[in-house]
Short mmCIF file of C-alpha atoms and ligand atoms in Angstrom, two decimals:
data_model
loop_
_atom_site.label_atom_id
_atom_site.label_comp_id
_atom_site.label_asym_id
_atom_site.label_seq_id
_atom_site.Cartn_x
_atom_site.Cartn_y
_atom_site.Cartn_z
CA MET L 1463 -13.08 27.48 -11.95
CA LYS L 1464 -9.82 26.22 -10.54
CA GLU L 1465 -10.01 22.85 -8.78
CA ILE L 1466 -7.41 21.69 -6.26
CA ILE L 1467 -7.18 18.87 -3.71
CA LEU L 1468 -7.00 19.42 0.05
CA ILE L 1469 -5.21 16.71 2.00
CA LYS L 1470 -5.59 16.18 5.74
CA TYR L 1471 -2.80 14.43 7.61
CA GLY L 1472 -3.57 11.32 9.62
CA GLU L 1473 -2.35 10.15 13.01
CA MET L 1474 1.10 11.51 12.18
CA ALA L 1475 -0.31 14.93 13.03
CA LEU L 1476 -0.26 13.69 16.62
CA LYS L 1477 3.27 12.39 16.67
CA GLY L 1478 5.10 15.35 18.17
CA LEU L 1479 8.77 15.45 17.35
CA ASN L 1480 8.53 13.08 14.39
CA ARG L 1481 6.01 15.23 12.71
CA SER L 1482 8.31 17.06 10.35
CA SER L 1483 9.99 13.87 9.11
CA PHE L 1484 6.54 12.31 8.62
CA GLU L 1485 5.43 15.33 6.63
CA ALA L 1486 8.56 15.25 4.50
CA ALA L 1487 8.07 11.53 3.76
CA LEU L 1488 4.40 12.00 2.91
CA LEU L 1489 5.26 14.82 0.53
CA LYS L 1490 7.94 12.75 -1.17
CA ASN L 1491 5.56 9.78 -1.55
CA LEU L 1492 2.80 11.98 -2.91
CA LYS L 1493 5.09 13.62 -5.44
CA SER L 1494 6.44 10.28 -6.62
CA ARG L 1495 2.86 9.15 -7.31
CA LEU L 1496 1.50 12.35 -8.86
CA ASN L 1497 4.41 13.40 -11.04
CA SER L 1498 3.33 10.85 -13.66
CA LEU L 1499 0.29 13.11 -14.26
CA GLY L 1500 2.03 16.48 -14.59
CA ASP L 1501 3.21 19.37 -12.39
CA PHE L 1502 1.58 20.20 -9.08
CA SER L 1503 2.42 22.72 -6.37
CA TYR L 1504 2.26 21.58 -2.73
CA THR L 1505 1.51 24.15 -0.02
CA LYS L 1506 1.40 23.32 3.66
CA SER L 1507 -1.10 25.14 5.81
CA GLN L 1508 -1.60 23.88 9.39
CA SER L 1509 -2.53 20.19 9.16
CA THR L 1510 -3.66 20.56 5.57
CA LEU L 1511 -1.68 20.16 2.37
CA ILE L 1512 -2.96 22.01 -0.67
CA VAL L 1513 -2.22 20.22 -3.93
CA GLU L 1514 -2.65 22.52 -6.88
CA PRO L 1515 -2.33 21.39 -10.51
CA GLN L 1516 -0.06 23.67 -12.53
CA SER L 1517 -1.77 23.17 -15.86
CA GLU L 1518 -5.32 22.76 -17.10
CA ASN L 1519 -4.94 19.40 -18.80
CA ILE L 1520 -4.05 17.42 -15.68
CA ASP L 1521 -6.44 14.51 -15.01
CA LEU L 1522 -7.70 15.36 -11.51
CA ASN L 1523 -9.82 12.21 -11.26
CA LYS L 1524 -6.71 10.12 -11.73
CA ALA L 1525 -4.93 12.32 -9.17
CA LYS L 1526 -7.71 11.64 -6.64
CA GLU L 1527 -7.42 7.92 -7.22
CA LEU L 1528 -3.65 8.00 -6.64
CA ILE L 1529 -4.00 10.19 -3.55
CA SER L 1530 -6.60 7.83 -2.06
CA LYS L 1531 -3.88 5.18 -1.71
CA VAL L 1532 -1.04 7.16 -0.15
CA PHE L 1533 -0.42 6.16 3.48
CA GLY L 1534 -0.42 8.93 6.07
CA ILE L 1535 -3.49 10.68 4.61
CA ALA L 1536 -6.53 10.64 6.89
CA ALA L 1537 -8.85 12.37 4.44
CA TYR L 1538 -8.83 14.38 1.26
CA ALA L 1539 -11.27 16.56 -0.61
CA PRO L 1540 -11.40 18.11 -4.04
CA ALA L 1541 -12.22 21.80 -3.67
CA ALA L 1542 -12.81 24.89 -5.79
CA ALA L 1543 -10.10 27.51 -5.23
CA LEU L 1544 -12.05 30.78 -5.25
CA ASN L 1545 -11.05 34.43 -5.05
CA LYS L 1546 -11.26 35.69 -1.52
CA ASP L 1547 -14.38 37.80 -1.86
CA MET L 1548 -17.90 37.15 -0.75
CA ASP L 1549 -19.40 37.41 -4.24
CA ALA L 1550 -17.13 34.69 -5.57
CA ILE L 1551 -17.98 32.43 -2.61
CA LEU L 1552 -21.72 32.96 -2.98
CA ASN L 1553 -21.87 32.63 -6.75
CA GLU L 1554 -19.34 29.93 -7.49
CA THR L 1555 -19.84 27.48 -4.62
CA PRO L 1556 -23.40 26.47 -5.68
CA LEU L 1557 -22.14 26.00 -9.25
CA TYR L 1558 -19.08 23.96 -8.29
CA LEU L 1559 -21.12 21.59 -6.13
CA LYS L 1560 -24.09 21.46 -8.53
CA GLU L 1561 -24.26 17.70 -9.02
CA LYS L 1562 -23.88 16.88 -5.34
CA LEU L 1563 -26.37 19.52 -4.23
CA GLU L 1564 -28.92 18.32 -6.78
CA ALA L 1565 -28.57 14.75 -5.51
CA ALA L 1566 -28.97 15.73 -1.84
CA LYS L 1567 -32.17 16.42 0.09
CA THR L 1568 -30.66 18.14 3.12
CA PHE L 1569 -27.55 20.26 3.65
CA LYS L 1570 -25.70 22.50 6.00
CA VAL L 1571 -22.87 25.00 5.56
CA GLU L 1572 -19.70 25.26 7.66
CA ALA L 1573 -17.25 28.10 7.31
CA LYS L 1574 -13.70 28.28 8.67
CA ARG L 1575 -11.79 31.50 8.49
CA SER L 1576 -8.07 31.05 9.15
CA ASP L 1577 -7.38 34.43 7.50
CA LYS L 1578 -8.78 36.71 10.20
CA LYS L 1579 -8.38 39.74 7.94
CA PHE L 1580 -11.21 38.46 5.75
CA PRO L 1581 -13.99 41.00 6.46
CA PHE L 1582 -16.75 38.48 7.25
CA THR L 1583 -16.92 36.14 10.26
CA SER L 1584 -17.48 32.41 9.89
CA PRO L 1585 -21.16 32.64 10.99
CA GLN L 1586 -21.71 35.45 8.49
CA ILE L 1587 -20.21 33.38 5.66
CA SER L 1588 -22.27 30.31 6.66
CA SER L 1589 -25.52 32.14 6.83
CA ALA L 1590 -25.05 34.05 3.55
CA LEU L 1591 -23.98 30.93 1.65
CA GLY L 1592 -26.74 28.82 3.24
CA GLY L 1593 -29.31 31.35 2.04
CA LYS L 1594 -27.83 31.43 -1.43
CA ILE L 1595 -27.75 27.63 -1.80
CA ALA L 1596 -31.35 27.34 -0.57
CA SER L 1597 -32.45 29.92 -3.13
CA VAL L 1598 -30.66 28.21 -6.04
CA TYR L 1599 -31.71 24.67 -5.10
CA SER L 1600 -35.22 25.08 -3.75
CA HIS L 1601 -35.65 21.33 -3.09
CA LEU L 1602 -32.99 21.46 -0.34
CA THR L 1603 -33.71 21.89 3.35
CA VAL L 1604 -31.25 22.63 6.11
CA ASP L 1605 -30.40 19.85 8.56
CA VAL L 1606 -27.62 20.78 10.97
CA HIS L 1607 -27.46 17.36 12.66
CA ASN L 1608 -27.41 14.78 9.89
CA PRO L 1609 -27.26 16.48 6.49
CA ASP L 1610 -26.77 14.58 3.21
CA ILE L 1611 -24.07 17.08 2.32
CA THR L 1612 -22.00 19.51 4.35
CA VAL L 1613 -20.74 22.40 2.25
CA THR L 1614 -17.51 23.73 3.74
CA VAL L 1615 -15.79 27.01 2.97
CA GLU L 1616 -12.22 27.44 4.22
CA VAL L 1617 -10.87 30.96 3.89
CA ARG L 1618 -7.09 30.60 3.85
CA ASP L 1619 -4.01 32.61 2.71
CA LYS L 1620 -4.41 32.70 -1.03
CA TYR L 1621 -7.88 31.34 -1.75
CA ALA L 1622 -11.24 30.56 -0.26
CA PHE L 1623 -11.78 26.83 -0.75
CA ALA L 1624 -15.27 25.45 -1.24
CA ARG L 1625 -15.88 21.75 -0.94
CA ALA L 1626 -18.30 18.96 -0.09
CA ASP L 1627 -17.61 16.29 2.56
CA GLN L 1628 -14.09 14.89 2.87
CA ILE L 1629 -13.28 11.43 1.55
CA LYS L 1630 -11.56 8.91 3.82
CA GLY L 1631 -7.88 8.41 2.92
CA ALA L 1632 -5.67 5.30 3.15
CA GLY L 1633 -4.76 6.03 6.79
CA GLY L 1634 -1.60 4.58 8.34
CA LEU L 1635 1.75 6.35 8.44
CA PRO L 1636 3.88 7.55 5.52
CA THR L 1637 5.83 4.67 4.01
CA GLY L 1638 9.56 4.83 4.64
CA THR L 1639 9.56 6.41 8.09
CA ALA L 1640 9.89 3.13 10.02
CA GLY L 1641 12.74 1.39 8.22
CA LYS L 1642 12.80 -1.22 5.50
CA ALA L 1643 11.84 -4.89 5.30
CA ALA L 1644 11.86 -7.65 2.69
CA LEU L 1645 8.54 -9.23 1.69
CA LEU L 1646 8.58 -12.85 0.54
CA VAL L 1647 5.96 -12.68 -2.16
CA SER L 1648 4.27 -15.60 -3.90
CA GLY L 1649 1.40 -15.37 -6.35
CA GLY L 1650 -1.07 -16.25 -3.59
CA ILE L 1651 -3.65 -14.24 -1.70
CA ASP L 1652 -1.74 -13.76 1.51
CA SER L 1653 1.69 -12.29 0.87
CA PRO L 1654 0.54 -9.14 -1.03
CA VAL L 1655 -1.84 -8.41 1.84
CA ALA L 1656 0.99 -8.91 4.34
CA GLY L 1657 3.14 -6.42 2.42
CA TYR L 1658 0.32 -3.90 2.31
CA MET L 1659 -0.22 -4.16 6.06
CA MET L 1660 3.42 -3.56 6.94
CA ALA L 1661 3.72 -0.70 4.46
CA LYS L 1662 0.71 0.89 6.11
CA ARG L 1663 2.78 1.01 9.29
CA ALA L 1664 5.38 3.10 7.48
CA ILE L 1665 7.75 0.29 6.44
CA GLU L 1666 9.43 0.52 3.05
CA LEU L 1667 9.29 -2.75 1.11
CA ILE L 1668 11.59 -4.68 -1.10
CA ALA L 1669 10.19 -7.95 -2.45
CA ILE L 1670 11.65 -11.39 -3.09
CA HIS L 1671 10.04 -14.01 -5.30
CA PHE L 1672 11.30 -17.55 -5.83
CA ALA L 1673 10.66 -18.93 -9.30
CA SER L 1674 11.23 -22.50 -10.44
CA PRO L 1675 11.19 -22.58 -14.22
CA PRO L 1676 10.25 -24.71 -16.10
CA TYR L 1677 7.99 -26.05 -13.31
CA THR L 1678 6.62 -22.55 -12.86
CA SER L 1679 5.73 -20.41 -15.87
CA LYS L 1680 6.55 -16.88 -16.98
CA ARG L 1681 2.89 -16.11 -16.37
CA ALA L 1682 3.23 -17.04 -12.69
CA GLU L 1683 6.00 -14.45 -12.50
CA GLN L 1684 3.92 -11.84 -14.32
CA LYS L 1685 1.19 -12.49 -11.78
CA VAL L 1686 3.63 -11.47 -9.06
CA HIS L 1687 4.45 -8.31 -11.03
CA SER L 1688 0.76 -7.42 -11.27
CA LEU L 1689 0.23 -8.05 -7.56
CA LEU L 1690 3.18 -5.88 -6.61
CA MET L 1691 1.96 -3.07 -8.88
CA LYS L 1692 -1.21 -3.01 -6.78
CA VAL L 1693 0.83 -2.91 -3.56
CA ALA L 1694 3.13 -0.22 -5.01
CA ALA L 1695 0.09 2.02 -5.52
CA PHE L 1696 0.03 2.21 -1.72
CA CYS L 1697 3.70 2.15 -0.81
CA GLY L 1698 5.61 3.49 -3.82
CA LYS L 1699 8.36 1.84 -5.82
CA ILE L 1700 9.31 -1.74 -4.82
CA LYS L 1701 12.65 -3.32 -5.70
CA LEU L 1702 11.93 -6.94 -6.65
CA TYR L 1703 14.37 -9.86 -6.68
CA VAL L 1704 13.29 -12.83 -8.76
CA VAL L 1705 15.42 -15.66 -7.41
CA PRO L 1706 15.96 -18.87 -9.40
CA PHE L 1707 14.91 -21.77 -7.18
CA THR L 1708 14.77 -24.80 -9.48
CA ALA L 1709 18.22 -26.20 -8.68
CA ILE L 1710 17.55 -26.00 -4.95
CA GLN L 1711 14.17 -27.68 -5.20
CA GLU L 1712 15.55 -30.47 -7.40
CA ASP L 1713 18.41 -31.01 -4.99
CA ILE L 1714 16.02 -31.22 -2.05
CA GLN L 1715 13.81 -33.64 -3.97
CA LYS L 1716 16.72 -35.87 -4.87
CA ASN L 1717 18.42 -35.95 -1.47
CA CYS L 1718 15.92 -35.35 1.33
CA PRO L 1719 13.01 -37.41 2.74
CA GLU L 1720 9.79 -36.31 1.12
CA GLU L 1721 7.90 -35.38 4.30
CA TYR L 1722 10.51 -32.65 4.97
CA HIS L 1723 10.61 -31.13 1.48
CA THR L 1724 8.36 -28.16 2.19
CA LEU L 1725 10.09 -27.19 5.40
CA ILE L 1726 13.59 -27.45 3.99
CA MET L 1727 12.47 -25.44 0.99
CA ARG L 1728 10.97 -22.78 3.22
CA ARG L 1729 14.18 -22.60 5.25
CA PHE L 1730 16.11 -22.00 2.03
CA MET L 1731 13.74 -19.20 1.14
CA MET L 1732 14.29 -17.57 4.53
CA LYS L 1733 18.06 -17.95 4.41
CA ILE L 1734 18.36 -16.49 0.92
CA SER L 1735 15.90 -13.71 1.73
CA GLU L 1736 17.83 -12.75 4.83
CA GLU L 1737 20.98 -12.37 2.78
CA ILE L 1738 19.24 -10.23 0.14
CA ALA L 1739 17.50 -8.23 2.88
CA ARG L 1740 20.80 -7.48 4.60
CA LYS L 1741 22.40 -6.34 1.33
CA ASN L 1742 19.52 -3.90 0.90
CA GLY L 1743 19.58 -2.42 4.38
CA CYS L 1744 16.41 -4.23 5.50
CA GLU L 1745 15.88 -5.01 9.16
CA ALA L 1746 13.22 -7.71 8.95
CA LEU L 1747 11.50 -10.29 6.75
CA ILE L 1748 7.76 -10.35 6.07
CA THR L 1749 5.69 -13.39 5.09
CA GLY L 1750 2.00 -14.02 4.51
CA GLU L 1751 1.66 -16.95 6.88
CA SER L 1752 -1.15 -17.33 9.37
CA VAL L 1753 -1.33 -20.06 11.99
CA GLY L 1754 -2.76 -23.39 10.97
CA GLN L 1755 -3.56 -22.64 7.34
CA VAL L 1756 -1.42 -25.45 5.96
CA ALA L 1757 1.03 -28.06 7.29
CA SER L 1758 3.98 -25.68 7.07
CA GLN L 1759 2.18 -23.14 9.25
CA THR L 1760 1.86 -25.00 12.56
CA LEU L 1761 3.69 -23.35 15.45
CA LYS L 1762 6.38 -26.03 15.32
CA ALA L 1763 6.82 -25.62 11.58
CA LEU L 1764 7.04 -21.83 11.87
CA ALA L 1765 9.65 -22.15 14.62
CA VAL L 1766 11.75 -24.49 12.47
CA THR L 1767 11.44 -22.06 9.56
CA ASP L 1768 12.56 -19.12 11.67
CA ALA L 1769 15.47 -20.98 13.27
CA ILE L 1770 17.60 -20.62 10.13
CA VAL L 1771 17.60 -16.80 10.25
CA LYS L 1772 18.60 -14.18 12.79
CA MET L 1773 16.46 -11.38 11.41
CA PRO L 1774 13.00 -10.88 12.91
CA VAL L 1775 10.24 -12.36 10.76
CA PHE L 1776 7.00 -10.37 10.70
CA ARG L 1777 3.76 -12.19 9.92
CA PRO L 1778 1.06 -9.53 10.02
CA LEU L 1779 -1.65 -12.05 9.04
CA ILE L 1780 -0.81 -14.49 11.82
CA GLY L 1781 -4.13 -14.18 13.66
CA LEU L 1782 -6.47 -13.53 10.73
CA ASP L 1783 -9.01 -15.92 9.22
CA LYS L 1784 -8.87 -16.56 5.50
CA THR L 1785 -12.13 -14.61 5.05
CA GLU L 1786 -10.60 -11.60 6.79
CA ILE L 1787 -7.52 -11.80 4.58
CA ILE L 1788 -9.67 -12.08 1.46
CA LYS L 1789 -11.63 -9.01 2.52
CA ILE L 1790 -8.44 -6.93 2.63
CA SER L 1791 -7.19 -8.41 -0.65
CA ARG L 1792 -10.43 -7.28 -2.29
CA GLU L 1793 -10.03 -3.80 -0.81
CA ILE L 1794 -6.53 -3.44 -2.22
CA ASP L 1795 -7.62 -5.02 -5.49
CA THR L 1796 -5.23 -7.97 -5.45
CA PHE L 1797 -7.78 -10.78 -4.99
CA ASP L 1798 -8.75 -11.26 -8.64
CA ILE L 1799 -5.09 -11.48 -9.64
CA SER L 1800 -4.19 -13.86 -6.79
CA VAL L 1801 -6.83 -16.40 -7.80
CA LEU L 1802 -5.53 -16.73 -11.37
CA PRO L 1803 -4.49 -20.37 -11.74
CA PHE L 1804 -0.73 -20.33 -12.47
CA GLU L 1805 1.40 -22.81 -10.55
CA ASP L 1806 3.61 -21.60 -7.71
CA CYS L 1807 6.92 -23.25 -6.83
CA CYS L 1808 5.46 -24.48 -3.53
CA THR L 1809 2.52 -26.28 -5.07
CA VAL L 1810 4.70 -28.02 -7.65
CA PHE L 1811 6.86 -29.74 -5.05
CA THR L 1812 4.34 -30.26 -2.23
CA PRO L 1813 4.82 -33.62 -0.45
CA LYS L 1814 1.84 -35.92 0.09
CA HIS L 1815 2.42 -36.28 3.83
CA PRO L 1816 4.26 -33.23 5.16
CA LYS L 1817 5.60 -33.20 8.73
CA THR L 1818 3.41 -31.06 10.95
CA ARG L 1819 5.51 -31.54 14.13
CA PRO L 1820 9.02 -31.38 12.75
CA GLN L 1821 12.13 -31.54 14.93
CA LEU L 1822 14.74 -28.91 14.24
CA SER L 1823 17.69 -31.23 14.95
CA VAL L 1824 16.39 -33.81 12.48
CA ILE L 1825 16.04 -31.21 9.76
CA GLU L 1826 19.44 -29.70 10.44
CA ASN L 1827 20.96 -33.16 10.08
CA ILE L 1828 19.23 -33.80 6.79
CA GLU L 1829 20.39 -30.44 5.46
CA LEU L 1830 24.02 -31.44 6.05
CA ILE L 1831 23.72 -33.57 2.91
CA LEU L 1832 23.20 -30.43 0.82
CA ASP L 1833 25.83 -27.91 -0.23
CA TYR L 1834 23.84 -25.21 1.52
CA ASP L 1835 26.05 -22.16 1.12
CA LEU L 1836 26.86 -22.80 -2.53
CA LEU L 1837 23.20 -23.35 -3.41
CA CYS L 1838 22.21 -20.08 -1.71
CA GLU L 1839 25.03 -18.10 -3.24
CA THR L 1840 24.37 -19.34 -6.76
CA SER L 1841 20.70 -18.44 -6.50
CA ILE L 1842 21.42 -14.97 -5.17
CA ASN L 1843 24.01 -14.26 -7.83
CA ASN L 1844 21.59 -15.25 -10.56
CA ALA L 1845 18.64 -13.28 -9.24
CA GLU L 1846 17.00 -10.83 -11.59
CA ILE L 1847 16.32 -7.34 -10.20
CA LEU L 1848 13.29 -5.32 -11.26
CA TYR L 1849 11.63 -2.15 -10.04
CA VAL L 1850 7.86 -2.20 -9.69
CA GLU L 1851 5.74 0.94 -9.63
CA HIS L 1852 1.98 1.37 -9.66
CA ASN L 1853 2.04 2.05 -13.38
CA GLY L 1854 4.71 -0.32 -14.64
CA ILE L 1855 7.86 -2.42 -14.26
CA MET L 1856 11.41 -1.31 -14.98
CA GLU L 1857 14.51 -3.44 -15.31
CA LYS L 1858 16.89 -0.73 -14.19
CA ASN L 1859 16.65 1.77 -11.39
CA ASN L 1860 16.35 5.21 -12.93
CA GLY L 1861 15.84 7.23 -9.81
P1 ATP Y 273 0.39 -16.95 -0.14
O1 ATP Y 273 -1.06 -16.76 -0.40
O2 ATP Y 273 1.09 -15.67 0.19
O3 ATP Y 273 1.08 -17.74 -1.21
P2 ATP Y 273 0.02 -19.33 1.37
O4 ATP Y 273 -1.04 -19.35 2.37
O5 ATP Y 273 -0.22 -19.94 0.04
O6 ATP Y 273 0.48 -17.82 1.18
P3 ATP Y 273 2.51 -20.75 1.53
O7 ATP Y 273 2.43 -21.07 0.10
O8 ATP Y 273 2.77 -21.81 2.51
O9 ATP Y 273 1.24 -19.98 2.08
O10 ATP Y 273 3.59 -19.65 1.74
C1 ATP Y 273 3.75 -19.01 2.95
C2 ATP Y 273 4.53 -17.72 2.74
O11 ATP Y 273 5.81 -18.00 2.18
C3 ATP Y 273 3.87 -16.81 1.72
O12 ATP Y 273 2.88 -15.99 2.30
C4 ATP Y 273 5.04 -16.01 1.24
O13 ATP Y 273 5.38 -15.00 2.16
C5 ATP Y 273 6.16 -17.05 1.23
N1 ATP Y 273 6.27 -17.70 -0.09
C6 ATP Y 273 5.64 -18.80 -0.55
N2 ATP Y 273 5.98 -19.08 -1.81
C7 ATP Y 273 6.86 -18.13 -2.19
C8 ATP Y 273 7.60 -17.85 -3.40
N3 ATP Y 273 7.49 -18.61 -4.50
N4 ATP Y 273 8.42 -16.77 -3.39
C9 ATP Y 273 8.53 -15.98 -2.30
N5 ATP Y 273 7.87 -16.19 -1.15
C10 ATP Y 273 7.05 -17.25 -1.09
MG1 MG Y 274 1.20 -19.81 -1.61
#
């Protein structure tokens, strides 16, 4: 029996004129995820996309897992692709759904006939198949209001599809249809979640990570790779800049009053990120900050941080509690990686008494001591560029 996957579009189905560009982006994102498993054909049919494996040895369970994370998909369902005749529908549907029907106590059947030339009406299909299922699985009773399983038959162009209930998809809008932004990513809990949330709203991500070897280890950097692989499962390939930050941090430590270290460091991160973002056609920066979490995240501190850049800074976690952020990080499977203990560049240089109500003019004056532009330029020129995908990291872009 041939198994395929039916994909139902999400809210993009409602978005009028943009619909075709949304569909094109979704298709591109899907293909980029699934082509690691083998060849598939993709057929559009109303607000459904039919994904059909082109060979027998394709791992459909893996395909389902990948599909479950692609933004723009409201729901999906594995289905048997049956010949369009009543015998096939009646005989093969109970077999295909054997395990699920055996586990259920109640069921109902729904039939949809988009091919009006098919010689049976939807009620006729439902009633014949309902009778057949009840005769094969005598423990089942019909419940039209709240069944354990709804068996659906969709008679379309080429096949009749038989399936159980749909599975909820990742939702959101297809990544890449709302422009591009640069995510400042640490090894912490928050920034991967922030990236995920913006990607869900269709934004393509690049990522920037500041590393301070030898204060921070190679393993801290690998942690960032692992986190971004999880995010890439949702949003596709991410270009990552690993920016050397040691010289800047040492310079700050040597020349600036300690209580301002964190803020000056954060302003450097923003300034450098803005430059990298611009080079890559990004229109905004994204960080994982939320108000009041730490000294550098008071309103005054955030304002001082933003004052060094012109680009908008998006903070999708700004109003969330830590427990809410952790809940999302568990859902996207980044939490266990984030809590691994490797030192981040921020923690290494954290002052004992950071300023919580900093004055911009004071900070700007202190920064005059530093050779700001040269420090930024040197870091950018020495950044390492990697490409992160859900299934691995590449040093060069190969398409
Ligand atoms: P996170 O869990 O994302 O590390 P946090 O609550 O620990 O966040 P901070 O360490 O103050 O907060 O960092 C605030 C934000 O600054 C992070 O969410 C991230 O966007 C950015 N950031 C912090 N450290 C780095 C780094 N080493 N490289 C790139 N961005 C960073
Ligand atoms: Mg952090």
